[in-house]
Coordinates of C-alpha atoms and ligand atoms in Angstrom, one line a residue:
M222 CA -22.2 -5.5 -14.5
A223 CA -21.1 -2.1 -16.7
A224 CA -17.8 0.5 -17.7
I225 CA -17.6 3.2 -16.5
E226 CA -16.1 6.1 -18.7
L227 CA -15.6 9.9 -16.7
N228 CA -15.0 12.4 -19.1
K229 CA -12.6 15.9 -18.2
V230 CA -13.7 15.6 -14.4
V231 CA -13.4 18.3 -12.2
K232 CA -13.3 19.2 -8.9
A233 CA -13.3 22.3 -6.3
Y234 CA -14.5 23.3 -3.3
G235 CA -15.1 26.8 -3.0
D236 CA -12.0 28.0 -5.7
V237 CA -10.1 25.0 -5.0
Q238 CA -10.0 22.5 -7.7
T239 CA -8.9 19.1 -6.3
V240 CA -9.3 16.8 -9.3
H241 CA -7.8 18.4 -12.4
G242 CA -10.3 17.2 -15.3
I243 CA -10.1 13.9 -15.0
D244 CA -10.3 11.3 -18.4
L245 CA -11.1 7.4 -17.7
S246 CA -12.4 4.5 -18.9
I247 CA -13.3 0.8 -16.8
K248 CA -14.2 -1.7 -18.6
D249 CA -17.1 -3.8 -17.7
H250 CA -15.9 -6.6 -15.6
E251 CA -12.5 -4.9 -14.4
F252 CA -10.7 -4.4 -12.0
V253 CA -9.8 -1.2 -11.7
V254 CA -7.5 0.2 -8.8
L255 CA -6.3 3.5 -8.3
V256 CA -3.5 4.5 -6.2
G257 CA -1.3 7.5 -5.1
P258 CA -0.4 9.6 -2.2
S259 CA -2.8 11.1 0.1
G260 CA -4.7 14.4 -0.4
C261 CA -3.8 13.0 -4.4
G262 CA -7.2 13.5 -4.8
K263 CA -8.4 9.4 -4.7
S264 CA -11.1 9.1 -2.2
T265 CA -12.8 12.1 -4.0
T266 CA -13.0 11.0 -7.1
L267 CA -14.6 7.4 -7.0
R268 CA -17.6 9.6 -4.4
M269 CA -18.6 11.5 -7.1
I270 CA -18.0 8.3 -9.0
A271 CA -20.0 6.5 -6.2
G272 CA -22.2 9.8 -7.0
L273 CA -20.9 10.7 -2.5
E274 CA -19.9 14.7 -4.4
T275 CA -21.3 16.2 -6.9
I276 CA -19.4 17.1 -10.0
T277 CA -18.3 20.4 -11.1
G278 CA -17.5 19.5 -14.1
G279 CA -17.6 16.9 -17.2
E280 CA -19.2 13.9 -17.1
I281 CA -19.6 10.5 -15.8
K282 CA -21.0 7.4 -17.1
I283 CA -22.2 4.0 -15.5
G284 CA -22.6 1.6 -18.5
E285 CA -24.9 4.0 -21.1
R286 CA -26.3 6.1 -18.6
R287 CA -24.9 9.9 -17.7
V288 CA -24.9 10.1 -14.2
N289 CA -24.7 13.0 -13.0
D290 CA -27.4 14.3 -11.4
L291 CA -28.0 11.3 -10.1
L292 CA -28.3 10.7 -7.0
P293 CA -26.4 7.1 -4.7
G294 CA -29.4 5.2 -4.5
E295 CA -29.8 5.5 -8.4
R296 CA -26.1 4.4 -10.0
D297 CA -26.6 0.3 -9.1
I298 CA -23.4 0.7 -7.8
A299 CA -22.0 -0.1 -3.2
M300 CA -19.3 0.3 -1.6
V301 CA -17.1 -0.3 0.8
F302 CA -15.7 1.9 3.7
Q303 CA -12.5 2.1 5.3
N304 CA -14.7 2.0 9.0
Y305 CA -17.3 -0.4 7.4
A306 CA -20.2 1.2 8.9
L307 CA -21.9 -1.4 9.9
Y308 CA -24.9 -1.5 11.8
P309 CA -23.8 -3.0 15.4
H310 CA -27.3 -3.4 16.7
L311 CA -27.5 -5.5 14.6
S312 CA -27.1 -9.0 13.7
V313 CA -24.6 -9.9 10.7
E314 CA -27.3 -11.2 8.9
D315 CA -30.1 -8.0 9.3
N316 CA -27.2 -6.6 8.5
I317 CA -26.8 -7.8 5.5
T318 CA -29.5 -8.4 3.6
F319 CA -30.9 -4.6 5.2
G320 CA -31.3 -3.1 2.0
L321 CA -33.2 -5.3 -0.1
R322 CA -35.3 -5.0 3.1
L323 CA -35.9 -2.1 2.6
K324 CA -36.6 -2.6 -1.1
K325 CA -39.0 -4.8 -0.2
T326 CA -37.5 -7.8 -2.1
P327 CA -39.0 -11.1 -2.2
R328 CA -38.6 -12.6 1.8
G329 CA -37.3 -16.1 -0.4
E330 CA -35.4 -14.2 -2.5
I331 CA -33.4 -12.4 0.2
Q332 CA -32.8 -15.8 2.0
T333 CA -31.3 -17.7 -1.3
R334 CA -29.2 -15.1 -1.6
L335 CA -28.4 -14.4 2.1
I336 CA -26.5 -17.8 1.7
E337 CA -25.2 -17.8 -1.7
T338 CA -23.3 -14.0 -0.6
A339 CA -22.2 -16.4 3.2
R340 CA -21.0 -19.1 1.7
I341 CA -18.7 -17.4 -1.0
L342 CA -17.6 -15.3 1.6
D343 CA -17.1 -17.6 4.1
I344 CA -19.6 -16.3 6.8
G345 CA -22.3 -18.9 7.5
H346 CA -21.6 -19.1 10.6
L347 CA -21.4 -16.1 12.2
L348 CA -24.8 -14.7 10.7
K349 CA -27.0 -14.5 14.1
R350 CA -23.9 -12.7 15.9
K351 CA -23.4 -8.6 16.1
P352 CA -20.8 -6.6 15.1
R353 CA -19.3 -6.4 17.7
Q354 CA -18.9 -9.8 18.7
L355 CA -16.0 -10.3 15.4
S356 CA -13.0 -10.1 13.8
G357 CA -11.5 -6.6 12.7
G358 CA -11.0 -8.9 9.3
Q359 CA -15.0 -10.8 10.2
R360 CA -16.5 -6.9 10.0
Q361 CA -14.8 -7.1 7.0
R362 CA -15.7 -9.8 5.4
V363 CA -19.4 -8.3 5.9
A364 CA -19.0 -5.9 5.0
M365 CA -18.6 -6.4 1.7
G366 CA -21.3 -9.2 2.0
R367 CA -23.9 -6.2 2.0
A368 CA -21.9 -4.7 -1.1
M369 CA -21.9 -8.3 -2.3
I370 CA -25.6 -9.8 -2.2
R371 CA -27.5 -6.6 -3.6
N372 CA -25.6 -7.5 -6.8
P373 CA -24.5 -4.2 -8.7
A374 CA -22.9 -3.6 -11.8
V375 CA -20.0 -1.8 -10.2
F376 CA -18.5 -2.2 -6.9
L377 CA -16.5 1.4 -5.2
F378 CA -13.9 0.2 -2.4
D379 CA -12.3 2.9 -0.2
E380 CA -8.8 1.4 1.9
P381 CA -11.2 -1.5 2.6
L382 CA -8.5 -2.8 4.7
S383 CA -6.8 -0.3 6.1
N384 CA -7.8 -0.9 9.4
L385 CA -6.5 -4.0 9.2
D386 CA -3.0 -5.8 10.6
A387 CA 0.1 -6.3 8.4
K388 CA -1.2 -10.0 7.7
L389 CA -4.7 -9.8 7.6
R390 CA -4.8 -7.2 5.0
V391 CA -2.7 -9.8 3.2
Q392 CA -5.0 -12.4 3.9
M393 CA -8.6 -10.1 2.7
R394 CA -6.2 -8.9 -0.1
A395 CA -6.2 -12.3 -1.6
E396 CA -9.6 -12.8 -0.6
I397 CA -11.1 -9.4 -2.8
K398 CA -9.5 -10.8 -5.7
Q399 CA -10.5 -15.1 -5.8
I400 CA -14.1 -12.7 -5.2
H401 CA -13.6 -10.9 -8.3
E402 CA -12.8 -14.4 -9.9
A403 CA -15.6 -15.3 -9.2
V404 CA -18.0 -12.5 -9.4
P405 CA -16.1 -10.4 -11.3
T406 CA -18.1 -7.3 -10.8
T407 CA -16.7 -3.4 -12.7
T408 CA -14.6 -2.7 -9.5
V409 CA -13.4 0.5 -9.2
Y410 CA -10.4 0.0 -5.8
V411 CA -9.0 2.7 -3.9
T412 CA -5.1 2.6 -1.8
H413 CA -2.3 4.0 -1.4
D414 CA -0.2 1.2 -1.5
Q415 CA 0.6 0.3 -4.1
I416 CA 0.9 -3.7 -3.1
E417 CA -1.9 -3.7 -3.0
A418 CA -2.8 -1.3 -5.9
M419 CA 0.0 -3.7 -8.2
T420 CA -1.8 -7.1 -6.4
L421 CA -5.8 -6.8 -7.6
A422 CA -5.4 -4.7 -10.1
D423 CA -5.6 -5.5 -14.3
R424 CA -4.9 -1.7 -14.3
V425 CA -3.5 0.8 -11.7
V426 CA -4.6 4.3 -12.2
V427 CA -1.0 5.7 -10.6
M428 CA -2.8 9.6 -9.7
N429 CA -0.7 13.0 -8.6
A430 CA -2.0 15.6 -6.9
G431 CA -5.5 16.0 -8.7
K432 CA -3.9 14.4 -12.0
I433 CA -3.3 11.1 -13.5
E434 CA 0.2 10.2 -14.8
Q435 CA -0.5 6.6 -16.0
I436 CA -2.9 4.6 -16.4
A437 CA -1.9 0.3 -17.0
P438 CA -0.8 -2.8 -16.3
P439 CA 1.2 -3.6 -13.2
Q440 CA 4.0 -5.0 -14.2
E441 CA 3.7 -3.1 -17.4
L442 CA 3.9 0.0 -14.5
Y443 CA 7.1 -1.4 -12.7
L444 CA 8.5 -1.4 -16.2
K445 CA 7.9 1.2 -18.1
P446 CA 6.9 4.4 -15.9
A447 CA 5.6 7.5 -17.9
T448 CA 7.0 9.3 -15.3
K449 CA 9.2 10.6 -12.3
F450 CA 6.7 10.1 -10.1
V451 CA 5.3 6.6 -11.2
A452 CA 9.1 5.6 -11.5
G453 CA 9.2 6.2 -7.5
F454 CA 6.3 5.7 -6.4
I455 CA 5.4 2.1 -7.7
G456 CA 8.4 -0.1 -6.2
S457 CA 9.4 -1.4 -2.4
P458 CA 12.3 0.9 -1.9
G459 CA 11.8 2.8 -4.4
M460 CA 14.0 3.9 -7.1
N461 CA 17.0 5.2 -6.6
F462 CA 17.3 8.8 -8.8
V463 CA 20.4 10.9 -9.5
S464 CA 20.7 13.8 -11.7
A465 CA 23.5 14.4 -15.0
A466 CA 24.9 15.2 -18.2
L467 CA 24.3 13.3 -20.7
E468 CA 27.4 12.6 -23.0
R469 CA 27.5 10.5 -26.9
H470 CA 30.1 8.5 -27.7
G471 CA 29.8 7.2 -30.7
E472 CA 26.4 5.3 -31.0
Q473 CA 27.7 5.0 -26.9
L474 CA 25.0 7.5 -24.3
I475 CA 26.9 7.9 -20.9
G476 CA 25.3 9.8 -17.9
V477 CA 28.0 11.6 -16.2
L478 CA 27.5 12.4 -12.4
S479 CA 28.2 15.0 -10.9
D480 CA 31.3 13.7 -9.0
G481 CA 32.7 13.0 -12.2
S482 CA 32.5 8.9 -12.8
R483 CA 30.3 8.2 -15.6
L484 CA 27.7 5.3 -15.9
E485 CA 27.0 4.1 -19.9
L486 CA 23.3 4.6 -20.9
P487 CA 20.9 1.9 -23.0
G488 CA 21.4 1.8 -26.2
G489 CA 19.4 3.1 -29.0
I490 CA 21.0 6.5 -29.2
S491 CA 17.9 7.6 -31.2
R492 CA 15.3 8.2 -28.9
F493 CA 17.8 10.1 -26.1
A494 CA 19.1 12.1 -29.8
D495 CA 16.9 15.4 -27.8
A496 CA 18.7 15.3 -23.9
V497 CA 22.4 14.8 -25.1
G498 CA 24.1 17.7 -24.1
R499 CA 21.3 17.4 -21.3
T500 CA 20.8 17.5 -17.9
V501 CA 18.8 14.5 -16.8
D502 CA 17.3 12.3 -14.2
L503 CA 18.8 9.2 -14.0
G504 CA 16.8 6.0 -12.1
I505 CA 17.6 2.9 -10.7
R506 CA 16.4 0.9 -8.9
P507 CA 17.3 -1.0 -5.6
E508 CA 17.0 -4.2 -7.1
H509 CA 18.5 -3.9 -10.4
L510 CA 22.1 -3.2 -8.6
S511 CA 24.5 -6.2 -6.9
L512 CA 27.4 -6.7 -5.8
S513 CA 30.1 -8.3 -8.1
P514 CA 33.8 -7.2 -7.3
N515 CA 34.8 -8.5 -9.5
G516 CA 32.7 -8.3 -12.5
G517 CA 31.5 -5.8 -14.9
Q518 CA 32.6 -3.4 -17.5
I519 CA 34.0 -0.8 -15.9
S520 CA 30.9 1.7 -16.9
T521 CA 29.0 -0.3 -15.1
R522 CA 30.2 0.1 -11.4
I523 CA 29.4 1.8 -9.2
E524 CA 31.9 2.7 -6.5
A525 CA 30.0 3.6 -2.8
V526 CA 30.6 3.1 1.1
A527 CA 27.5 1.2 2.9
E528 CA 26.2 3.8 5.0
L529 CA 23.5 1.7 6.3
V530 CA 22.6 -2.4 6.1
E531 CA 19.0 -3.2 6.6
P532 CA 19.1 -7.2 6.1
L533 CA 15.4 -8.4 5.2
G534 CA 16.2 -12.8 5.9
M535 CA 16.1 -12.5 1.8
D536 CA 18.0 -9.7 1.0
T537 CA 19.9 -7.1 2.5
L538 CA 18.7 -3.5 2.0
V539 CA 22.1 -1.5 2.0
H540 CA 22.4 2.6 2.1
F541 CA 24.8 4.3 0.0
I542 CA 25.5 7.6 -1.5
I543 CA 25.9 8.4 -5.9
A544 CA 27.3 10.7 -5.9
G545 CA 25.6 13.2 -2.7
T546 CA 23.0 11.3 -3.6
K547 CA 20.9 8.7 -0.3
A548 CA 20.2 5.5 -2.8
V549 CA 19.2 2.0 -1.6
A550 CA 20.7 -1.0 -3.2
R551 CA 18.6 -4.7 -2.9
V552 CA 21.4 -7.2 -2.4
S553 CA 21.4 -10.6 -1.8
P554 CA 23.2 -12.0 2.1
D555 CA 26.3 -11.2 2.5
A556 CA 26.6 -10.7 6.5
S557 CA 30.4 -9.7 6.0
L558 CA 28.7 -6.0 5.3
R559 CA 29.1 -3.3 7.4
R560 CA 29.0 0.2 7.9
G561 CA 31.4 1.4 6.3
T562 CA 32.2 -1.7 3.9
R563 CA 33.5 -0.1 0.7
L564 CA 30.9 -2.1 -2.1
T565 CA 30.8 -2.4 -6.3
L566 CA 27.7 -2.0 -7.7
C567 CA 27.5 -2.8 -10.9
V568 CA 23.8 -2.1 -12.3
D569 CA 23.3 -3.3 -16.5
P570 CA 22.7 -1.1 -18.5
K571 CA 19.9 -1.5 -19.3
S572 CA 17.9 -1.5 -16.4
I573 CA 18.7 2.7 -16.3
Y574 CA 15.4 4.6 -16.7
V575 CA 16.2 8.1 -18.3
F576 CA 14.1 11.3 -17.1
D577 CA 13.9 14.8 -18.5
R578 CA 14.9 17.1 -16.3
E579 CA 11.5 20.2 -16.1
N580 CA 8.1 17.9 -17.1
G581 CA 9.9 14.2 -15.7
S582 CA 8.7 12.1 -17.9
A583 CA 10.2 8.9 -19.6
L584 CA 12.6 8.7 -22.1
H585 CA 11.4 5.7 -23.5
G586 CA 11.3 4.8 -27.1
D587 CA 12.0 1.2 -29.0
Ligands
ATP684 N1 -15.0 18.5 2.1 C1 -13.3 19.8 1.6 N2 -13.1 20.5 1.2 C2 -12.5 20.9 0.6 N3 -11.9 20.3 0.5 C3 -11.6 18.7 0.1 C4 -12.5 18.1 0.8 N4 -12.6 17.3 1.1 C5 -11.4 17.4 -0.2 N5 -10.5 17.8 0.0 C6 -9.3 18.1 -0.6 O1 -8.9 17.3 -2.0 C7 -7.7 17.0 -1.8 C8 -8.3 15.5 -2.6 O2 -9.0 14.4 -1.0 P1 -8.8 13.0 -0.5 O3 -10.1 12.7 0.4 O4 -9.6 12.4 -2.5 O5 -7.3 12.2 -1.1 P2 -6.8 10.6 -1.0 O6 -6.1 10.5 -2.4 O7 -8.0 10.6 -0.9 O8 -6.3 10.4 0.1 P3 -6.4 10.3 0.8 O9 -5.0 9.2 0.8 O10 -5.4 10.3 2.8 O11 -7.6 9.4 1.5 C9 -7.1 16.8 -1.1 O12 -6.6 18.2 -0.9 C10 -8.3 17.7 -0.2 O13 -7.6 17.9 1.5
MG685 MG1 -9.0 9.0 0.5

């Protein structure tokens, strides 16, 4: 097992730079997930760690070794891709042991490791089958088995679950987590699915346009997003944003929206001192809005009209417009809610986020 270190890693294809000098330290045993929208450079970063792409600039270390110039086979890594790339003509057993046989590992040792791998993945009964005789989830497990049996220092996964249906994804996600708990190999896992990222990761790396926006444990990412991009990316439905002018009334900070309505903002005036008088972006998560017509002080209320109502069973999404901007609230189920219903939404000022309009950074403080 090993730590991984990326120092100012750059990737360019010809004149076009796609990864802009990223720094990332992954600890031994850690499960790190790279997440971000399509094209943000997740696969490119993973493939540079794997040695499948050359590094244009910077340095990558696995364990104590600088691996920039090492071939994939010399890096002590194992990779699982989205399309499992199993050999169709080989049995499950032969697919899994292929690499070890190539390395002329003694037969007895291969057998021992095969039995152990099949036990962890619960595929002992499938060993004689060919890949085409397996379900998607079973193929995915075989691909993992092929990686695990080599007992590499590092696992690299690139969207390994995206070919599976929704239910199986959830099941395999839990299995991957359990396997990592049983065999805590350092892992870098790429996905564009924020739920997968949040559920699997010790730490999540949010990427955007070839840069890292934030590196943090899942809960911290949700509670303390460093930027507006992270705030909007993590959470479903995403955070609502609306621009407002910041005003100070004594020790109280108020956001004045473009329609003149006013929202009381979180306390601790000092952290926003520089922003008073400026226009900022306010962020409110859908789950922090509640429907309570009689409750709440005036300053924490938002008056709106339901534009669209989506009952989800456990709760209901209500779409509305706030100061000309689309927004959504996740509220308790209410059969009387329908398009056109007048809403009084309440929000605790403490759960309102404030972002710099220019660079998107969160105005955090105390
Ligand atoms: N061989 C290549 N030549 C030129 N540009 C490339 C090449 N491979 C990738 N890119 C560009 O690099 C950027 C990052 O691509 P990458 O595959 O890393 O994205 P990703 O985050 O994995 O996206 P996805 O979620 O769609 O898989 C993209 O803009 C892509 O078009
Ligand atoms: Mg990709």
